[in-house]
PDB file of C-alpha atoms in Angstrom:
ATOM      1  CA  UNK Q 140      -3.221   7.810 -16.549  1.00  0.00           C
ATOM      2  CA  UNK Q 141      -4.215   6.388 -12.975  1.00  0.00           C
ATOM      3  CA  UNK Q 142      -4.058   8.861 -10.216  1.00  0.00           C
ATOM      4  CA  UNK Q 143      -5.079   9.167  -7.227  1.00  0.00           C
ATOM      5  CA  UNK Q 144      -4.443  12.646  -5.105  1.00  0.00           C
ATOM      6  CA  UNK Q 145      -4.493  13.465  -1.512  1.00  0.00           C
ATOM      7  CA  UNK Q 146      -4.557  16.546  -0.856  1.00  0.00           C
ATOM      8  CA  UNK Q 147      -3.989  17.180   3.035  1.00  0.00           C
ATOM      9  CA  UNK Q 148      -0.683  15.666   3.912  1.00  0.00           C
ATOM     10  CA  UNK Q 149      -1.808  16.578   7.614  1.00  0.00           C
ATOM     11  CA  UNK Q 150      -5.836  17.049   9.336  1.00  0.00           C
ATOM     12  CA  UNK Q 151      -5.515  18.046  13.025  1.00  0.00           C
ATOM     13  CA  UNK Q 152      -9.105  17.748  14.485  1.00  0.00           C
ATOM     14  CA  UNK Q 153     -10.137  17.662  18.169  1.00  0.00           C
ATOM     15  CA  UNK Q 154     -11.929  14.745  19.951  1.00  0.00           C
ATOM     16  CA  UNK Q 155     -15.668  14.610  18.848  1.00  0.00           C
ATOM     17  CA  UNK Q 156     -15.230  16.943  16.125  1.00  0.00           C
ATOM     18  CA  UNK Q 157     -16.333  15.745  12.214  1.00  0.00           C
ATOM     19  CA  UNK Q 158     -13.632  14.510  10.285  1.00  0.00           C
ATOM     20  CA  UNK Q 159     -13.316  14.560   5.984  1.00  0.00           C
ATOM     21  CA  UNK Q 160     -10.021  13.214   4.219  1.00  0.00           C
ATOM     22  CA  UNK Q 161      -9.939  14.001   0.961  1.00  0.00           C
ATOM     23  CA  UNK Q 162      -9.232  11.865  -2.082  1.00  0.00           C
ATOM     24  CA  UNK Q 163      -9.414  12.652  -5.514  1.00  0.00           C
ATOM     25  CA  UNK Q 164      -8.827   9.842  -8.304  1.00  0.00           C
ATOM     26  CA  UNK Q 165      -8.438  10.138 -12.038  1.00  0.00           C
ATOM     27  CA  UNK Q 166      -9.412   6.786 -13.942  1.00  0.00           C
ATOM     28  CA  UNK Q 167     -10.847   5.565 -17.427  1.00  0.00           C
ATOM     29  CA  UNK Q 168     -13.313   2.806 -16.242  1.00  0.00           C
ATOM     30  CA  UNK Q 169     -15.046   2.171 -13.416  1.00  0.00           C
ATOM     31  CA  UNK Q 170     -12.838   2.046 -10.236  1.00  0.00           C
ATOM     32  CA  UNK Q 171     -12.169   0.173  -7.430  1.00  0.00           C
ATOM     33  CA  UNK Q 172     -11.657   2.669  -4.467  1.00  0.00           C
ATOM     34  CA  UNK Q 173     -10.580   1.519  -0.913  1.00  0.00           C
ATOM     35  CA  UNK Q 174      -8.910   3.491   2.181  1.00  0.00           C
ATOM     36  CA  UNK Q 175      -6.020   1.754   4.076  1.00  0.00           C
ATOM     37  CA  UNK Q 176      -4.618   2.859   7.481  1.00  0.00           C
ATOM     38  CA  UNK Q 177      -1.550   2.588   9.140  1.00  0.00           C
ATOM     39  CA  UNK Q 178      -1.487   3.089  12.763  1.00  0.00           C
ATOM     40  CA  UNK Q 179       1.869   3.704  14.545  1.00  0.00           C
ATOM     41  CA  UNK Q 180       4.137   1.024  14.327  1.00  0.00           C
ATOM     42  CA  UNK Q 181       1.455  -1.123  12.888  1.00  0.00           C
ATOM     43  CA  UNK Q 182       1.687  -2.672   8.860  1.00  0.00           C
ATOM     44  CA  UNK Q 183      -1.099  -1.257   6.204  1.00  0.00           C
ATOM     45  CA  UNK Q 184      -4.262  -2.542   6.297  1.00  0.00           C
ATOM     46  CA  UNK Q 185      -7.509  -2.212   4.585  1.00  0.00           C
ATOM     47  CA  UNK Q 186     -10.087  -0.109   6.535  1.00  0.00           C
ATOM     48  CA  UNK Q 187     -12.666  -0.001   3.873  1.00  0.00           C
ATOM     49  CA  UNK Q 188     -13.590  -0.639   0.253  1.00  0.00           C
ATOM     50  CA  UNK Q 189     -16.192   1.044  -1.735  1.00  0.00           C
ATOM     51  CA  UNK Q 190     -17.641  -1.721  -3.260  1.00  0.00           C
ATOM     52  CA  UNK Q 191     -18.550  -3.156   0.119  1.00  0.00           C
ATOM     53  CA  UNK Q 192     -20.607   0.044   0.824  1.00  0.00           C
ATOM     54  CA  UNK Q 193     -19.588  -0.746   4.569  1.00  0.00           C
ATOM     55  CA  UNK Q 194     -18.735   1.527   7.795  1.00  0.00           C
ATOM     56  CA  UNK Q 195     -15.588   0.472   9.396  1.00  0.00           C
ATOM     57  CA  UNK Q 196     -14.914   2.019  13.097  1.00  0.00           C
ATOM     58  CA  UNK Q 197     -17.520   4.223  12.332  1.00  0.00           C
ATOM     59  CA  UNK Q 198     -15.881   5.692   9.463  1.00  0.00           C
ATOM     60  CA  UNK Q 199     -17.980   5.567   5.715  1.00  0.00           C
ATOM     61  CA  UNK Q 200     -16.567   6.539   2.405  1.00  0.00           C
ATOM     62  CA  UNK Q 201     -19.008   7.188  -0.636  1.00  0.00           C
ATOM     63  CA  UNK Q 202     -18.025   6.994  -4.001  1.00  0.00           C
ATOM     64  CA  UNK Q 203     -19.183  10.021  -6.548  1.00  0.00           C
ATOM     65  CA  UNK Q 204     -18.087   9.204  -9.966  1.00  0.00           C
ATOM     66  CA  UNK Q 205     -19.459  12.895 -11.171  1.00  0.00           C
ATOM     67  CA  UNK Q 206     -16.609  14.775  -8.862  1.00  0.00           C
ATOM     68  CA  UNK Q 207     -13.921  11.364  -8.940  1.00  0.00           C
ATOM     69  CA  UNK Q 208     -14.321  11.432  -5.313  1.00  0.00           C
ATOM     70  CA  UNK Q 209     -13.976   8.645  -2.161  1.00  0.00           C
ATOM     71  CA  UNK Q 210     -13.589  10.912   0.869  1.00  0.00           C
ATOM     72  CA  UNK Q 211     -13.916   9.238   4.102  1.00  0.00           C
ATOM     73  CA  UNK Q 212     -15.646  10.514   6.531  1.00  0.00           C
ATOM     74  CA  UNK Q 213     -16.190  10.035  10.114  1.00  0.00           C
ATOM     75  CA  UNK Q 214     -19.326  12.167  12.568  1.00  0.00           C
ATOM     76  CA  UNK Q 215     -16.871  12.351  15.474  1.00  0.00           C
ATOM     77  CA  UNK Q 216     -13.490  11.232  15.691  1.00  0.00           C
ATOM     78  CA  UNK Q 217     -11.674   9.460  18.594  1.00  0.00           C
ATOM     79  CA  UNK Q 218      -8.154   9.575  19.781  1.00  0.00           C
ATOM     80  CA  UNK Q 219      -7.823   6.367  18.441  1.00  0.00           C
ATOM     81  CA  UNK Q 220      -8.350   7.011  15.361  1.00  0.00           C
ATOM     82  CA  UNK Q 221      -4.930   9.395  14.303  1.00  0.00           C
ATOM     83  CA  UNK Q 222      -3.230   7.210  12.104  1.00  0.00           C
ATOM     84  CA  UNK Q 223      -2.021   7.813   8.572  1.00  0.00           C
ATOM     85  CA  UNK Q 224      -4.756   7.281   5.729  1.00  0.00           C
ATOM     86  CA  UNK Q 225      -4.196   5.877   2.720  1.00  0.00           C
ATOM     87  CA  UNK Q 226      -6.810   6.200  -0.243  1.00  0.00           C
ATOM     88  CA  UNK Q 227      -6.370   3.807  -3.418  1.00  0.00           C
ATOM     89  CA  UNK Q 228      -7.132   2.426  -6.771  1.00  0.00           C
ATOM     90  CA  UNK Q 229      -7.088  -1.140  -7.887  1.00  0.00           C
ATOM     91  CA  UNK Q 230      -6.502  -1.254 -11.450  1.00  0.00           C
ATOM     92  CA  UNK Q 231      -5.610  -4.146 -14.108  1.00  0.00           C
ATOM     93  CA  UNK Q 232      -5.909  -7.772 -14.397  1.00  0.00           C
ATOM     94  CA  UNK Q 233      -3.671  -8.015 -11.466  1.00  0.00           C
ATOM     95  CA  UNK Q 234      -5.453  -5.845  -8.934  1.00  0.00           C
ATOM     96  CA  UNK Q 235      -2.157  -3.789  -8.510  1.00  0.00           C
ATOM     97  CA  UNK Q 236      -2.877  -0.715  -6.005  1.00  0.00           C
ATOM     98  CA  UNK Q 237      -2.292   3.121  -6.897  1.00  0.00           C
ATOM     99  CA  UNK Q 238      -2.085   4.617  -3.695  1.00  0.00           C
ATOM    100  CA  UNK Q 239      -2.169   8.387  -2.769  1.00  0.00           C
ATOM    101  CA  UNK Q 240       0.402  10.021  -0.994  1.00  0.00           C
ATOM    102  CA  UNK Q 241      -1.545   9.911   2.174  1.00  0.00           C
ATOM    103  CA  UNK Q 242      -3.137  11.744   5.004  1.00  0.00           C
ATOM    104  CA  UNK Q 243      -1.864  11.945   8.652  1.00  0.00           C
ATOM    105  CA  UNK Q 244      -4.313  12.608  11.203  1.00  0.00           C
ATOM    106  CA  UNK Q 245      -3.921  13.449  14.172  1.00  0.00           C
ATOM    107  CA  UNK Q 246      -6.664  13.842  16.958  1.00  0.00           C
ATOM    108  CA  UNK Q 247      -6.288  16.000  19.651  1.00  0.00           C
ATOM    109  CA  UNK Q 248      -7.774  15.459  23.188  1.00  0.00           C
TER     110      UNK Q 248
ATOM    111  CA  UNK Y  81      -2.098 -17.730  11.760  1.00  0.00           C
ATOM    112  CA  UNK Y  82       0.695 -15.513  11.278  1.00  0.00           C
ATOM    113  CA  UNK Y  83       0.145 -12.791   9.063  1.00  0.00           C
ATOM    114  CA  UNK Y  84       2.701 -11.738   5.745  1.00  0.00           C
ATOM    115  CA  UNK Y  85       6.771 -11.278   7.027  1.00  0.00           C
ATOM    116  CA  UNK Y  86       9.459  -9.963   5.977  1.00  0.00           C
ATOM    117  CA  UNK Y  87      12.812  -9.698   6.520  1.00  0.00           C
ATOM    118  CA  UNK Y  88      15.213  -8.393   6.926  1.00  0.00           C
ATOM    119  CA  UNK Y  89      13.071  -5.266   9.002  1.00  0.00           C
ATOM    120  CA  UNK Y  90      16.007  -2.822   8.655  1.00  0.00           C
ATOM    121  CA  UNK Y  91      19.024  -2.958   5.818  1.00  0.00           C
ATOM    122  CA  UNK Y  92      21.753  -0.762   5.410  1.00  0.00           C
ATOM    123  CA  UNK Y  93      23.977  -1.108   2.591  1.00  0.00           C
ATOM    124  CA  UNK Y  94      26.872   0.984   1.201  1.00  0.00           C
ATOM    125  CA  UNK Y  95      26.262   2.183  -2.688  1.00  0.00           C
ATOM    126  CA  UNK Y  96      27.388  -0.401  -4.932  1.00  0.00           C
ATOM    127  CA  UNK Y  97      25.852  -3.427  -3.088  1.00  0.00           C
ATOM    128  CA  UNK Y  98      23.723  -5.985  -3.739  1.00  0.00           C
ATOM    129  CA  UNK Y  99      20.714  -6.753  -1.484  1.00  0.00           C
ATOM    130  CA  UNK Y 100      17.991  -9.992  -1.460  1.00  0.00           C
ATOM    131  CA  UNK Y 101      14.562  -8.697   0.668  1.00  0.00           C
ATOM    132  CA  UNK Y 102      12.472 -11.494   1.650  1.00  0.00           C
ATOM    133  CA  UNK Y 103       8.848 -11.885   1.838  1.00  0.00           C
ATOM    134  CA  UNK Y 104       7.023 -15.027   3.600  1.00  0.00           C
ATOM    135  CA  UNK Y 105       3.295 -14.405   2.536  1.00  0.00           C
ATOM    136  CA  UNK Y 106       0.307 -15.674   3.782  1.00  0.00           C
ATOM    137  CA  UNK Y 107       0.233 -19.858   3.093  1.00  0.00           C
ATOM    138  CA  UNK Y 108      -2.618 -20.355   0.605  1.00  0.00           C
ATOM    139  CA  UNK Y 109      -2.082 -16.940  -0.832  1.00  0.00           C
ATOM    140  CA  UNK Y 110      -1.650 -16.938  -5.061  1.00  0.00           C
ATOM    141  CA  UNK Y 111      -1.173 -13.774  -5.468  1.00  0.00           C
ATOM    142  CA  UNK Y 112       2.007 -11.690  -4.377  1.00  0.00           C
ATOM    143  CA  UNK Y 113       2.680  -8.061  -4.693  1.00  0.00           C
ATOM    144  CA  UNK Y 114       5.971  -5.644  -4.551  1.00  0.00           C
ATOM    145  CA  UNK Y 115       5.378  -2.126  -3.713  1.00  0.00           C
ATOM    146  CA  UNK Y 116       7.697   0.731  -2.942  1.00  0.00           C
ATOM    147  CA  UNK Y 117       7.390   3.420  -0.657  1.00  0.00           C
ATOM    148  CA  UNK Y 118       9.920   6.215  -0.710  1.00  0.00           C
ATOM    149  CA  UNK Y 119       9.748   8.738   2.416  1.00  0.00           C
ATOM    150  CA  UNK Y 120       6.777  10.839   2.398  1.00  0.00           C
ATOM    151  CA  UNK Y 121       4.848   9.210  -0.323  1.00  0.00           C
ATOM    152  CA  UNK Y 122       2.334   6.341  -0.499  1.00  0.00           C
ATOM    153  CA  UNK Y 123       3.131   2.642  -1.956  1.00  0.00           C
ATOM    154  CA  UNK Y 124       4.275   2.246  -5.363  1.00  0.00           C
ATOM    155  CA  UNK Y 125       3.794  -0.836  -7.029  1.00  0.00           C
ATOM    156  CA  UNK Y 126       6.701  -2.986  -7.949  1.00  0.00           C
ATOM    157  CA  UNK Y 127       5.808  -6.110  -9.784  1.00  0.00           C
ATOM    158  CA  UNK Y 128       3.239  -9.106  -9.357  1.00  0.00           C
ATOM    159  CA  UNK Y 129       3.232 -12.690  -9.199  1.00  0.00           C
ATOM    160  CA  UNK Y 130       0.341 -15.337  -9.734  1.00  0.00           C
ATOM    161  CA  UNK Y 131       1.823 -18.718  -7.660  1.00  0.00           C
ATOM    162  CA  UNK Y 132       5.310 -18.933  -9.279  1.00  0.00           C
ATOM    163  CA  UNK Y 133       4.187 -16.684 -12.287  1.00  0.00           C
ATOM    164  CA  UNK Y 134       6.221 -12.878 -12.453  1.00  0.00           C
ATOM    165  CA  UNK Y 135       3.206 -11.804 -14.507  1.00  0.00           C
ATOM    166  CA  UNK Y 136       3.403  -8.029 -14.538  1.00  0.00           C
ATOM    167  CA  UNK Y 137       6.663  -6.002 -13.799  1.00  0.00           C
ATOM    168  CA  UNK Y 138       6.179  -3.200 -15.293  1.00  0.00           C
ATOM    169  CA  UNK Y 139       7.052  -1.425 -12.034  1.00  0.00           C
ATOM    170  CA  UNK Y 140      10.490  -1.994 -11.242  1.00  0.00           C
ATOM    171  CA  UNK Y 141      12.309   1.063 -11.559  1.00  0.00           C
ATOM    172  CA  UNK Y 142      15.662  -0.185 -13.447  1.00  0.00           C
ATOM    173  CA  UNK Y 143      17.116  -3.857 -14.534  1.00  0.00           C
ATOM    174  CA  UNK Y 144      18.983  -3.692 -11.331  1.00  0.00           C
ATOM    175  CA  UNK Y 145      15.579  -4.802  -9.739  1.00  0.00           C
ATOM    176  CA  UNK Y 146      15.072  -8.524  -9.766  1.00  0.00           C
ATOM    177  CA  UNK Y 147      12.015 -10.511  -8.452  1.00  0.00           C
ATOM    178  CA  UNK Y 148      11.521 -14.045  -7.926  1.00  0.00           C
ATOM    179  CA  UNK Y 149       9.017 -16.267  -6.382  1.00  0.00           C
ATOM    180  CA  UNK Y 150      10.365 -19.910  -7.625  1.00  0.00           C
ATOM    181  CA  UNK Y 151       7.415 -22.257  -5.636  1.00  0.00           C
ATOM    182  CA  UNK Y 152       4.714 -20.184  -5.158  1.00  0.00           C
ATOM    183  CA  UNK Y 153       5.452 -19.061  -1.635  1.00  0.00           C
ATOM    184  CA  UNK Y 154       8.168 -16.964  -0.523  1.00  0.00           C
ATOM    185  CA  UNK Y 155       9.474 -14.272  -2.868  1.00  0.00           C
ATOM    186  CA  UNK Y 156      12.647 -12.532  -2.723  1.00  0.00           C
ATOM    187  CA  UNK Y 157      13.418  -8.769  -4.466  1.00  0.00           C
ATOM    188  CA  UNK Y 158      16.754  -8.312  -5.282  1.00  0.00           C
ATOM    189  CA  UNK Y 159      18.155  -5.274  -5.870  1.00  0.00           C
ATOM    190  CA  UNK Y 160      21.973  -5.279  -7.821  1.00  0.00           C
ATOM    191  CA  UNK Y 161      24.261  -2.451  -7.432  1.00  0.00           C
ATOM    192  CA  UNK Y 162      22.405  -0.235  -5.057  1.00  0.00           C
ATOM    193  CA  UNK Y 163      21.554   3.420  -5.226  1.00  0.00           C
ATOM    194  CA  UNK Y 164      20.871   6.002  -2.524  1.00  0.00           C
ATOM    195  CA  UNK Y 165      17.808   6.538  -5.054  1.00  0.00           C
ATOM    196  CA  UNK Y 166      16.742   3.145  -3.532  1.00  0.00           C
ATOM    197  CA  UNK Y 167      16.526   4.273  -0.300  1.00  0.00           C
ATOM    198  CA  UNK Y 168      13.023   3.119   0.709  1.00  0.00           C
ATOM    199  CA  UNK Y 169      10.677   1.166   2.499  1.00  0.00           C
ATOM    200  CA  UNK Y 170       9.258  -2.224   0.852  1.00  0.00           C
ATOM    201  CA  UNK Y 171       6.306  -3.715   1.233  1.00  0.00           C
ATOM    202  CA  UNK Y 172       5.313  -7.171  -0.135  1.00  0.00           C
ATOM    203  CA  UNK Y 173       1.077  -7.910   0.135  1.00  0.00           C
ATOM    204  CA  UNK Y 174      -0.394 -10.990  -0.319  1.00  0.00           C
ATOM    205  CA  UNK Y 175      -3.916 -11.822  -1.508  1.00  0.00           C
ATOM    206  CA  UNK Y 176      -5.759 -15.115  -1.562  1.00  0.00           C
ATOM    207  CA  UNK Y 177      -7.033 -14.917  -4.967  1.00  0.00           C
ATOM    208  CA  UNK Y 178      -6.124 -13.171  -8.390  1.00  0.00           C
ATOM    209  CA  UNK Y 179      -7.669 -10.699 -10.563  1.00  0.00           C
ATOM    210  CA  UNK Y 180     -10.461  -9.903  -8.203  1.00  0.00           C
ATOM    211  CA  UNK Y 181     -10.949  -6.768  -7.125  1.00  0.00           C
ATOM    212  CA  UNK Y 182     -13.033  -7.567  -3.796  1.00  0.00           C
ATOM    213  CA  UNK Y 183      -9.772  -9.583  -2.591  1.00  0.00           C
ATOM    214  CA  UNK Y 184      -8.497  -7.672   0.206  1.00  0.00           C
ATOM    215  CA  UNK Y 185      -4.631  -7.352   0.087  1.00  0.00           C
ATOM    216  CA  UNK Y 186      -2.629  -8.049   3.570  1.00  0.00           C
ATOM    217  CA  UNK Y 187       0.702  -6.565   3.829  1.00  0.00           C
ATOM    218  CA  UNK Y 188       3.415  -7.200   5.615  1.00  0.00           C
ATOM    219  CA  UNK Y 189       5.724  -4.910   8.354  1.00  0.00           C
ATOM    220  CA  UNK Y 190       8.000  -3.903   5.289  1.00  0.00           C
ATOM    221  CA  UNK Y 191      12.097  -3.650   5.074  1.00  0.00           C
ATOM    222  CA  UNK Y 192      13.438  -0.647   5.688  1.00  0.00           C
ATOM    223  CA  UNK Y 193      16.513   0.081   3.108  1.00  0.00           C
ATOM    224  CA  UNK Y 194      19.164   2.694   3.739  1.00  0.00           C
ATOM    225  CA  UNK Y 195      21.862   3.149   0.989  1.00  0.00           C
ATOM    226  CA  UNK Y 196      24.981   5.455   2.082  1.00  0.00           C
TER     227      UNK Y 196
END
């Protein structure tokens, strides 16, 4: 079945320090990976997609098919950036979503 | 241009009640998703329509859960005889085009439901 895992519910880095959320998917074909964020009291939205092979507020995500990993990663994070991550699979005709249960981070000054 | 809405933002119903969520996508938009999100856990989908088309609902959790989207635009989720297992926050998403994986999915604020 599709899966996609999370396994931090919570990162607390400092300001400038490197920053790694984890995600972990399980799927039979070849996947469509992206990472959403939601900022406080703002909707979900798409930060980046693998496909796009893109960096998004400085943050990249690369896709390894041998360990069924998308962890995004960022050199040095900013306040701005705690939010809560979302990493996800699109899967079927219908480009439904399988999300994780997500990662809160939180950057401290 | 305005983004996906929904409404109402906040619902509180007693158990036993019937509720109708709202979603006003994007204009242009075919496609139209459903997702659930209980507390503490990421989206789940719901069901799918293509313009006016329920094509896949294979996530709705019960037959109390009703979806419609009867001219291509605004949908409405209705959920019959409510549950405190309903108790969640939904999100509709809109997407401009179907069955393509590079279409980016916008979502809107969600509706916060609270059974008693």
């Amino acid at each position: 079945a599709q899966r996609v895992t999370q396994p931090e519910k919570l990162l607390s880095v400092f300001k400038g320090a490197p920053v790694e959320l984890k995600c972990n998917y399980s799927y039979s074909g070849s996947p469509e990976l992206f990472w959403y964020v939601q900022y406080s009291r703002q909707r979900l939205q798409l930060l980046l997609r693998h496909i796009s092979r893109e960096s998004i507020k400085g943050f990249t995500a690369d896709l390894n098919k041998g360990e069924t990993s998308f962890h995004l990663k960022k050199p040095f994070a900013q306040e701005e950036d705690s939010a809560m991550y979302y990493c996800a699979l699109s899967w079927g005709a219908t480009n439904k979503l399988i999300f994780g249960t997500g990662t809160l981070l939180a950057v401290q000054p | 241009g305005a983004g996906v809405s929904q409404s109402p933002r906040y619902k509180v119903a007693k158990r036993g009640q019937d509720v109708a969520l709202r979603c006003d996508p994007i204009s242009g938009h075919v496609s139209l998703f459903w997702y659930q999100q209980a507390l503490g856990q990421g989206p789940e989908f719901l069901t799918y329509f293509q313009n006016e088309a329920q094509l896949d609902k294979s996530g709705l959790p019960s037959d109390r859960f009703f979806a419609e989207r009867p001219e291509g635009s605004v949908s409405t989720l209705k959920i019959q005889r409510t549950q405190q297992e309903d108790s969640a926050v939904y999100l509709c998403a809109s997407s401009l085009v179907t069955g393509q994986s590079t279409d980016t999915q916008y979502f809107g604020p969600g509706t916060r439901l609270t059974v008693l």
